[in-house]
CSV table of C-alpha atoms in Angstrom, one decimal:
chain,number,residue,atom,x,y,z
A,1,UNK,CA,-26.6,51.7,25.5
A,2,UNK,CA,-23.5,52.5,27.4
A,3,UNK,CA,-22.7,56.1,27.1
A,4,UNK,CA,-19.1,57.3,26.9
A,5,UNK,CA,-18.0,59.3,30.0
A,6,UNK,CA,-17.1,62.9,28.9
A,7,UNK,CA,-15.3,63.8,32.2
A,8,UNK,CA,-11.9,62.1,32.3
A,9,UNK,CA,-11.3,63.5,35.8
A,10,UNK,CA,-12.1,60.4,37.9
A,11,UNK,CA,-11.3,57.7,35.5
A,12,UNK,CA,-7.7,57.1,36.2
A,13,UNK,CA,-8.0,54.4,38.6
A,14,UNK,CA,-11.2,52.7,37.8
A,15,UNK,CA,-11.5,49.7,35.2
A,16,UNK,CA,-8.3,50.4,33.6
A,17,UNK,CA,-8.7,54.3,32.8
A,18,UNK,CA,-8.5,54.7,29.1
A,19,UNK,CA,-9.1,51.0,28.5
A,20,UNK,CA,-12.7,51.6,29.9
A,21,UNK,CA,-13.4,54.4,27.5
A,22,UNK,CA,-12.2,52.2,24.6
A,23,UNK,CA,-14.4,49.4,25.8
A,24,UNK,CA,-17.4,51.9,25.8
A,25,UNK,CA,-16.5,52.7,22.3
A,26,UNK,CA,-16.5,49.0,21.5
A,27,UNK,CA,-19.9,48.4,23.0
A,28,UNK,CA,-21.3,51.5,21.0
A,29,UNK,CA,-20.0,50.0,17.6
A,30,UNK,CA,-17.5,52.5,17.2
A,31,UNK,CA,-14.6,49.9,17.3
A,32,UNK,CA,-11.5,51.0,19.4
A,33,UNK,CA,-11.6,54.7,19.8
A,34,UNK,CA,-11.9,57.6,22.2
A,35,UNK,CA,-9.4,56.6,24.8
A,36,UNK,CA,-9.8,59.7,26.7
A,37,UNK,CA,-13.2,60.0,26.7
A,38,UNK,CA,-13.3,62.7,23.8
A,39,UNK,CA,-15.1,61.3,20.6
A,40,UNK,CA,-12.6,61.2,17.9
A,41,UNK,CA,-10.9,59.1,15.5
A,42,UNK,CA,-9.7,55.6,15.8
A,43,UNK,CA,-6.9,54.4,18.5
A,44,UNK,CA,-4.3,51.8,18.9
A,45,UNK,CA,-3.2,53.8,22.1
A,46,UNK,CA,-3.3,50.4,24.2
A,47,UNK,CA,-3.3,46.5,23.2
A,48,UNK,CA,-6.7,45.3,22.3
A,49,UNK,CA,-7.1,42.5,24.9
A,50,UNK,CA,-8.0,44.6,28.1
A,51,UNK,CA,-10.5,46.8,26.5
A,52,UNK,CA,-12.2,43.6,25.2
A,53,UNK,CA,-12.1,42.1,28.7
A,54,UNK,CA,-13.8,45.2,29.9
A,55,UNK,CA,-16.4,45.3,27.2
A,56,UNK,CA,-17.2,41.8,28.1
A,57,UNK,CA,-17.6,42.5,31.8
A,58,UNK,CA,-19.7,45.7,31.3
A,59,UNK,CA,-22.1,43.5,29.0
A,60,UNK,CA,-22.4,40.9,31.8
A,61,UNK,CA,-22.8,43.6,34.3
A,62,UNK,CA,-25.7,45.3,32.3
A,63,UNK,CA,-23.6,48.6,31.9
A,64,UNK,CA,-22.8,49.0,35.5
A,65,UNK,CA,-19.3,50.2,36.0
A,66,UNK,CA,-19.8,49.3,39.8
A,67,UNK,CA,-20.6,45.8,39.2
A,68,UNK,CA,-18.1,45.3,36.3
A,69,UNK,CA,-15.3,46.4,38.8
A,70,UNK,CA,-16.5,43.9,41.1
A,71,UNK,CA,-16.4,41.4,38.3
A,72,UNK,CA,-12.9,42.3,37.3
A,73,UNK,CA,-11.7,41.9,41.1
A,74,UNK,CA,-13.4,38.5,41.0
A,75,UNK,CA,-11.3,37.9,37.7
A,76,UNK,CA,-8.1,39.0,39.1
A,77,UNK,CA,-8.5,36.8,42.3
A,78,UNK,CA,-9.0,33.8,39.9
A,79,UNK,CA,-6.0,34.8,37.9
A,80,UNK,CA,-3.8,35.1,41.0
A,81,UNK,CA,-5.0,31.6,42.2
A,82,UNK,CA,-3.9,30.1,38.6
A,83,UNK,CA,-0.5,31.9,39.1
A,84,UNK,CA,0.0,30.4,42.6
A,85,UNK,CA,-1.1,27.1,41.6
A,86,UNK,CA,1.4,27.2,38.5
A,87,UNK,CA,4.4,28.2,40.8
A,88,UNK,CA,3.4,25.5,43.3
A,89,UNK,CA,4.2,22.9,40.7
A,90,UNK,CA,7.9,23.8,40.7
A,91,UNK,CA,9.5,21.2,43.0
A,92,UNK,CA,11.7,23.7,45.1
A,93,UNK,CA,8.4,25.6,45.6
A,94,UNK,CA,6.0,22.7,46.3
A,95,UNK,CA,8.7,21.5,49.0
A,96,UNK,CA,8.0,24.8,51.2
A,97,UNK,CA,4.5,26.0,50.2
A,98,UNK,CA,3.8,28.0,53.4
A,99,UNK,CA,7.4,30.2,53.1
A,100,UNK,CA,6.3,30.6,49.3
A,101,UNK,CA,3.0,32.0,50.0
A,102,UNK,CA,4.1,34.3,52.8
A,103,UNK,CA,6.8,35.5,50.7
A,104,UNK,CA,4.6,36.0,47.8
A,105,UNK,CA,2.0,38.0,49.2
A,106,UNK,CA,4.5,39.9,50.9
A,107,UNK,CA,5.9,41.0,47.3
A,108,UNK,CA,2.4,42.0,46.3
A,109,UNK,CA,1.8,43.8,49.3
A,110,UNK,CA,4.5,46.3,48.4
A,111,UNK,CA,2.6,47.1,45.3
A,112,UNK,CA,-1.0,46.8,46.9
A,113,UNK,CA,-2.6,49.7,45.5
A,114,UNK,CA,-2.4,48.0,42.1
A,115,UNK,CA,-3.0,44.5,43.2
A,116,UNK,CA,-5.8,45.0,45.6
A,117,UNK,CA,-7.6,48.4,44.9
A,118,UNK,CA,-7.0,49.2,41.1
A,119,UNK,CA,-8.7,47.6,38.5
A,120,UNK,CA,-6.2,47.1,35.7
A,121,UNK,CA,-4.5,44.3,33.8
A,122,UNK,CA,-1.6,43.4,36.3
A,123,UNK,CA,-3.0,40.1,37.2
A,124,UNK,CA,-3.3,38.9,33.9
A,125,UNK,CA,0.2,39.9,33.0
A,126,UNK,CA,1.5,38.5,36.3
A,127,UNK,CA,0.0,35.1,35.1
A,128,UNK,CA,1.3,35.4,31.4
A,129,UNK,CA,5.0,36.1,32.8
A,130,UNK,CA,4.8,33.5,35.4
A,131,UNK,CA,3.7,30.9,32.7
A,132,UNK,CA,6.9,32.0,30.7
A,133,UNK,CA,9.2,31.8,33.6
A,134,UNK,CA,7.8,28.6,35.0
A,135,UNK,CA,8.1,27.0,31.8
A,136,UNK,CA,11.9,27.9,31.5
A,137,UNK,CA,12.5,26.8,34.8
A,138,UNK,CA,10.8,23.5,34.4
A,139,UNK,CA,12.6,22.9,31.0
A,140,UNK,CA,16.0,23.6,32.8
A,141,UNK,CA,15.0,20.9,35.6
A,142,UNK,CA,14.2,18.4,32.7
A,143,UNK,CA,10.3,18.4,33.0
A,144,UNK,CA,8.3,16.6,30.3
A,145,UNK,CA,7.6,18.6,27.0
A,146,UNK,CA,3.9,18.0,27.3
A,147,UNK,CA,3.8,21.6,28.9
A,148,UNK,CA,4.9,23.1,25.6
A,149,UNK,CA,1.2,24.1,24.6
A,150,UNK,CA,1.3,26.4,27.5
A,151,UNK,CA,4.3,28.4,25.8
A,152,UNK,CA,2.1,28.8,22.7
A,153,UNK,CA,-0.9,30.0,24.7
A,154,UNK,CA,1.1,32.5,26.7
A,155,UNK,CA,2.8,33.9,23.6
A,156,UNK,CA,-0.5,34.4,21.8
A,157,UNK,CA,-2.6,36.0,24.7
A,158,UNK,CA,0.7,38.2,25.4
A,159,UNK,CA,0.1,39.9,21.8
A,160,UNK,CA,-3.2,41.2,23.2
A,161,UNK,CA,-1.9,42.9,26.2
A,162,UNK,CA,1.7,44.0,26.5
A,163,UNK,CA,4.7,44.3,24.1
A,164,UNK,CA,7.1,43.9,26.7
A,165,UNK,CA,5.6,40.4,27.5
A,166,UNK,CA,5.9,39.5,23.8
A,167,UNK,CA,9.5,40.7,23.7
A,168,UNK,CA,10.1,38.1,26.8
A,169,UNK,CA,8.2,35.6,25.1
A,170,UNK,CA,10.5,35.7,22.0
A,171,UNK,CA,13.6,35.9,24.1
A,172,UNK,CA,12.7,32.8,26.1
A,173,UNK,CA,12.3,30.7,23.1
A,174,UNK,CA,15.9,29.0,23.5
A,175,UNK,CA,14.9,27.9,27.0
A,176,UNK,CA,11.2,26.8,26.5
A,177,UNK,CA,11.5,24.8,23.3
A,178,UNK,CA,13.9,22.1,22.5
A,179,UNK,CA,14.1,22.1,18.6
A,180,UNK,CA,14.5,24.9,16.2
A,181,UNK,CA,11.6,23.7,14.0
A,182,UNK,CA,9.1,24.0,16.9
A,183,UNK,CA,10.5,27.3,17.9
A,184,UNK,CA,10.2,28.7,14.3
A,185,UNK,CA,6.4,27.2,14.2
A,186,UNK,CA,5.5,28.7,17.4
A,187,UNK,CA,7.1,32.1,16.7
A,188,UNK,CA,5.1,32.1,13.4
A,189,UNK,CA,2.0,31.3,15.2
A,190,UNK,CA,2.4,34.4,17.7
A,191,UNK,CA,3.4,36.7,14.7
A,192,UNK,CA,0.3,35.4,13.1
A,193,UNK,CA,-1.8,36.2,16.1
A,194,UNK,CA,-0.5,39.8,15.8
A,195,UNK,CA,-1.5,40.1,12.1
A,196,UNK,CA,-5.1,41.1,12.6
A,197,UNK,CA,-4.4,44.0,14.8
A,198,UNK,CA,-1.4,45.2,12.8
A,199,UNK,CA,-3.5,45.2,9.6
A,200,UNK,CA,-6.5,47.0,11.1
A,201,UNK,CA,-3.8,49.5,12.4
A,202,UNK,CA,-1.9,50.0,9.1
A,203,UNK,CA,-5.5,50.5,7.3
A,204,UNK,CA,-6.3,53.3,9.9
A,205,UNK,CA,-2.8,54.8,10.6
A,206,UNK,CA,-0.6,53.9,7.7
A,207,UNK,CA,1.8,52.4,10.3
A,208,UNK,CA,2.8,48.9,11.4
A,209,UNK,CA,1.6,48.8,15.0
A,210,UNK,CA,1.7,45.2,16.3
A,211,UNK,CA,0.7,45.9,19.8
A,212,UNK,CA,0.2,49.5,20.7
A,213,UNK,CA,1.2,52.9,19.6
A,214,UNK,CA,2.0,55.0,22.6
A,215,UNK,CA,5.8,54.8,22.8
A,216,UNK,CA,6.2,58.3,21.8
A,217,UNK,CA,4.0,59.7,24.5
A,218,UNK,CA,5.5,57.4,27.1
A,219,UNK,CA,8.9,58.7,26.2
A,220,UNK,CA,7.9,62.3,26.2
A,221,UNK,CA,6.0,62.1,29.4
A,222,UNK,CA,8.9,60.3,31.3
A,223,UNK,CA,11.6,62.7,29.8
A,224,UNK,CA,10.0,66.0,29.9
A,225,UNK,CA,7.1,65.9,32.7
A,226,UNK,CA,8.6,63.8,35.6
A,227,UNK,CA,11.1,64.0,38.0
A,228,UNK,CA,13.5,61.2,37.7
A,229,UNK,CA,11.6,59.8,34.6
A,230,UNK,CA,9.2,57.9,36.9
A,231,UNK,CA,5.4,58.2,36.6
A,232,UNK,CA,3.3,59.2,39.6
A,233,UNK,CA,0.3,60.9,40.6
A,234,UNK,CA,1.9,64.4,40.5
A,235,UNK,CA,2.2,64.1,36.7
A,236,UNK,CA,-0.9,65.8,35.1
A,237,UNK,CA,0.1,65.8,31.3
A,238,UNK,CA,-1.7,62.3,30.6
A,239,UNK,CA,-4.8,62.9,28.4
A,240,UNK,CA,-6.7,60.8,30.6
A,241,UNK,CA,-6.3,63.6,33.4
A,242,UNK,CA,-5.6,66.6,31.5
A,243,UNK,CA,-8.5,67.9,29.1
A,244,UNK,CA,-6.6,70.0,26.9
A,245,UNK,CA,-4.3,67.1,26.0
A,246,UNK,CA,-7.5,64.8,25.3
A,247,UNK,CA,-9.1,67.5,23.0
A,248,UNK,CA,-5.7,67.9,21.3
A,249,UNK,CA,-5.5,64.1,20.7
A,250,UNK,CA,-9.1,64.0,19.4
A,251,UNK,CA,-8.7,67.0,17.1
A,252,UNK,CA,-5.3,65.9,15.7
A,253,UNK,CA,-5.8,62.5,15.3
A,254,UNK,CA,-3.6,59.7,16.9
A,255,UNK,CA,-0.8,59.6,14.6
A,256,UNK,CA,-0.2,63.4,14.5
A,257,UNK,CA,-0.6,63.6,18.0
A,258,UNK,CA,2.1,61.1,18.6
A,259,UNK,CA,4.3,62.7,15.9
A,260,UNK,CA,4.1,65.8,18.2
A,261,UNK,CA,5.1,64.0,21.3
A,262,UNK,CA,8.3,62.7,19.2
A,263,UNK,CA,9.2,66.1,18.6
A,264,UNK,CA,8.8,67.2,22.0
A,265,UNK,CA,10.6,64.3,23.3
A,266,UNK,CA,13.4,65.1,20.6
A,267,UNK,CA,13.4,68.7,22.1
A,268,UNK,CA,14.0,67.5,25.8
A,269,UNK,CA,16.7,65.0,24.8
A,270,UNK,CA,18.6,67.5,23.0
A,271,UNK,CA,18.4,70.2,25.4
A,272,UNK,CA,19.1,68.2,28.5
A,273,UNK,CA,20.9,64.9,27.5
A,274,UNK,CA,22.5,64.2,30.7
A,275,UNK,CA,19.0,64.2,32.2
A,276,UNK,CA,18.1,61.4,30.2
A,277,UNK,CA,21.0,59.6,31.5
A,278,UNK,CA,20.2,60.4,35.1
A,279,UNK,CA,16.3,59.3,34.5
A,280,UNK,CA,17.5,55.8,33.4
A,281,UNK,CA,19.7,55.3,36.4
A,282,UNK,CA,16.9,56.4,38.8
A,283,UNK,CA,14.4,54.1,36.9
A,284,UNK,CA,16.9,51.4,37.2
A,285,UNK,CA,16.9,51.9,40.9
A,286,UNK,CA,13.1,52.0,41.0
A,287,UNK,CA,13.0,48.9,39.3
A,288,UNK,CA,15.5,47.0,41.6
A,289,UNK,CA,14.8,48.5,45.0
A,290,UNK,CA,13.9,52.0,45.4
A,291,UNK,CA,10.1,52.0,45.6
A,292,UNK,CA,8.5,55.1,43.9
A,293,UNK,CA,4.7,54.7,44.7
A,294,UNK,CA,2.3,56.2,42.4
A,295,UNK,CA,0.3,57.6,45.2
A,296,UNK,CA,1.8,58.5,48.6
A,297,UNK,CA,1.1,56.3,51.3
A,298,UNK,CA,-1.1,57.6,54.1
A,299,UNK,CA,0.8,55.8,56.9
A,300,UNK,CA,4.6,56.5,57.4
A,301,UNK,CA,4.7,52.9,58.9
A,302,UNK,CA,3.1,51.3,56.2
A,303,UNK,CA,5.2,53.1,53.7
A,304,UNK,CA,8.4,52.0,55.3
A,305,UNK,CA,7.2,48.7,55.7
A,306,UNK,CA,6.6,48.6,51.8
A,307,UNK,CA,9.8,50.1,51.2
A,308,UNK,CA,11.7,47.3,53.1
A,309,UNK,CA,9.7,44.5,51.4
A,310,UNK,CA,10.3,46.0,48.0
A,311,UNK,CA,14.2,46.2,48.5
A,312,UNK,CA,14.2,42.8,49.9
A,313,UNK,CA,14.7,40.6,46.8
A,314,UNK,CA,17.4,42.7,45.2
A,315,UNK,CA,19.4,43.0,48.5
A,316,UNK,CA,19.1,39.4,49.8
A,317,UNK,CA,19.9,37.9,46.1
A,318,UNK,CA,22.9,40.3,46.0
A,319,UNK,CA,24.1,39.3,49.2
A,320,UNK,CA,23.8,35.5,48.5
A,321,UNK,CA,25.5,35.8,45.4
A,322,UNK,CA,28.5,37.6,46.9
A,323,UNK,CA,28.8,35.6,50.1
A,324,UNK,CA,27.1,32.3,49.8
A,325,UNK,CA,29.0,29.1,48.7
A,326,UNK,CA,27.7,26.9,46.0
A,327,UNK,CA,26.6,27.0,42.4
A,328,UNK,CA,23.3,28.6,41.5
A,329,UNK,CA,20.5,26.2,40.1
A,330,UNK,CA,20.6,25.4,36.3
A,331,UNK,CA,17.6,27.6,35.5
A,332,UNK,CA,19.1,30.6,37.2
A,333,UNK,CA,20.9,32.6,34.7
A,334,UNK,CA,18.2,32.1,31.9
A,335,UNK,CA,15.6,33.5,34.2
A,336,UNK,CA,17.8,36.3,35.4
A,337,UNK,CA,18.4,37.2,31.8
A,338,UNK,CA,14.7,37.2,31.0
A,339,UNK,CA,14.0,39.2,34.0
A,340,UNK,CA,16.6,41.7,32.6
A,341,UNK,CA,14.7,41.6,29.3
A,342,UNK,CA,11.5,42.4,30.9
A,343,UNK,CA,12.7,45.3,33.0
A,344,UNK,CA,15.0,47.0,30.3
A,345,UNK,CA,12.2,48.8,28.4
A,346,UNK,CA,11.1,50.2,31.6
A,347,UNK,CA,14.5,51.4,32.5
A,348,UNK,CA,14.8,52.9,29.2
A,349,UNK,CA,11.5,54.5,28.5
A,350,UNK,CA,9.3,55.0,31.4
A,351,UNK,CA,8.3,53.3,34.6
A,352,UNK,CA,5.3,53.2,36.7
A,353,UNK,CA,5.2,51.0,40.0
A,354,UNK,CA,2.6,48.7,38.7
A,355,UNK,CA,5.0,47.3,35.9
A,356,UNK,CA,6.8,45.3,38.5
A,357,UNK,CA,3.7,43.7,39.7
A,358,UNK,CA,4.0,40.7,37.1
A,359,UNK,CA,7.6,40.1,38.6
A,360,UNK,CA,6.2,39.0,41.9
A,361,UNK,CA,6.4,35.3,41.2
A,362,UNK,CA,10.1,35.4,39.9
A,363,UNK,CA,10.9,37.9,42.9
A,364,UNK,CA,9.6,35.1,45.2
A,365,UNK,CA,11.5,32.3,43.4
A,366,UNK,CA,14.7,34.3,43.7
A,367,UNK,CA,14.0,35.1,47.3
A,368,UNK,CA,13.7,31.3,48.0
A,369,UNK,CA,16.7,30.4,46.3
A,370,UNK,CA,18.9,33.3,48.2
A,371,UNK,CA,17.6,32.3,51.4
A,372,UNK,CA,18.7,28.6,50.8
A,373,UNK,CA,21.9,29.6,49.6
A,374,UNK,CA,22.5,31.5,52.7
A,375,UNK,CA,21.2,28.9,55.1
A,376,UNK,CA,23.8,26.5,53.4
A,377,UNK,CA,26.5,28.8,53.9
A,378,UNK,CA,25.7,30.2,57.2
A,379,UNK,CA,23.8,27.6,59.0
A,380,UNK,CA,24.7,24.4,57.0
A,381,UNK,CA,21.3,23.5,56.4
A,382,UNK,CA,19.7,24.0,52.8
A,383,UNK,CA,15.9,24.4,52.9
A,384,UNK,CA,15.5,22.3,49.7
C-alpha cells in the first residue's frame, strides 16, 4: 500500500504537487481527498484527470515515486511528439519544418523548468489546446470534416484537466464545426462528460463544480499574497507548502475553507481596489511579453536569453501587424480571439508561468506568419 506523504515541504515540484497526494488517496481507496498530504474530507481542488494519470503511473511503477516520475517524463515526451506531428500537418508549417521545429523548441525553452524538469500536466494541455487550434486553422483552410472526431475527443478530455481548456473548446465551436446540429450534439456530449464529476461534487459539497473548486483560493492568493498578482516561489501561502494552511483546509473542510478565501479576497478587493487593476495589467504583461519565472534562473545569461525568446512572439507579431503589407490568413482572427479567451482567466484571476506552456504551438504559428509577412514587406519574398 502507498502511504500518503505527511510532509508537504518537498512536494511542490514532483509529480504534480497536490495531484500526487490525491493520487495516493485514490490508491488507498479513499477516492479524491487529502490534496495537501493531511488526512481530511473529500476534495475537488483539482480536476480529476491528472491525479488519475499519476495513480496509474504509480501502479505501474509499484509505488515508486522516482520511477513514476520517469514514466511521466516519458509520457510528456510522447505527448510532445503528438503535438509536433499534428502541427506539421498544417500546410504552411509542413512547408518549413526546420524553421518550425527551431521556433517551437525555442518557445518551450523560455519556460524550460516546466517543460523539462517539473512533472505536471503542461504537455497534456499543450496537446489538447493544439488540437483545438489546429482544427480551427484546418477548417478555415477548407480541410476535410473527417477530423471532426478530434474536436469531440479534445473537448471530452479537456473536462478532465482544465476549465480554461473547456472554455476555449466551447468558444471554438463556430469555427471547428460547420452545422449547428453537430455543434449542439458535441456540446451536449462534452457537458455529459462533466456530469459524473459534477454529481459527485454536488453530493459531497452541495455545490455544482464541473471541473475544479479552487477559484476562490487562486483569487485570494494572487490578490493578497503576491506582488503584481503573479505567483512565484516567494509565495508561501499555498497549503502544499504551508503546513498551517494544509491543516486548516483539512479541519474546516474544503467548502468552508474556500468560503474563508472568498472573504479574504473580498477584504483585499474592498481595501485596495486599485491594486486589483494594477495586478491585472501586470498579469497581462506577464502573459504577453514580460517573463515572470516561478524560480529565478541561476544564470543571468540564460535568464536574459529566455526573456528575449518569451517576448519575441508578441513583439514580432505586433511589428508585422503595424508595418507589413497584405491581409492576414483566413484563420488569423479566429485563432487570435481564441488565444485571448485562453489568456483572459489568467489575466483576471491568477497567473503562473506554466500557464503559457500550452500556447507554445500557437505562438510558433503566429511567429512563422509574422516572419513571412515581414519578408514579403521588406525582402519581397514570402516564405510560404
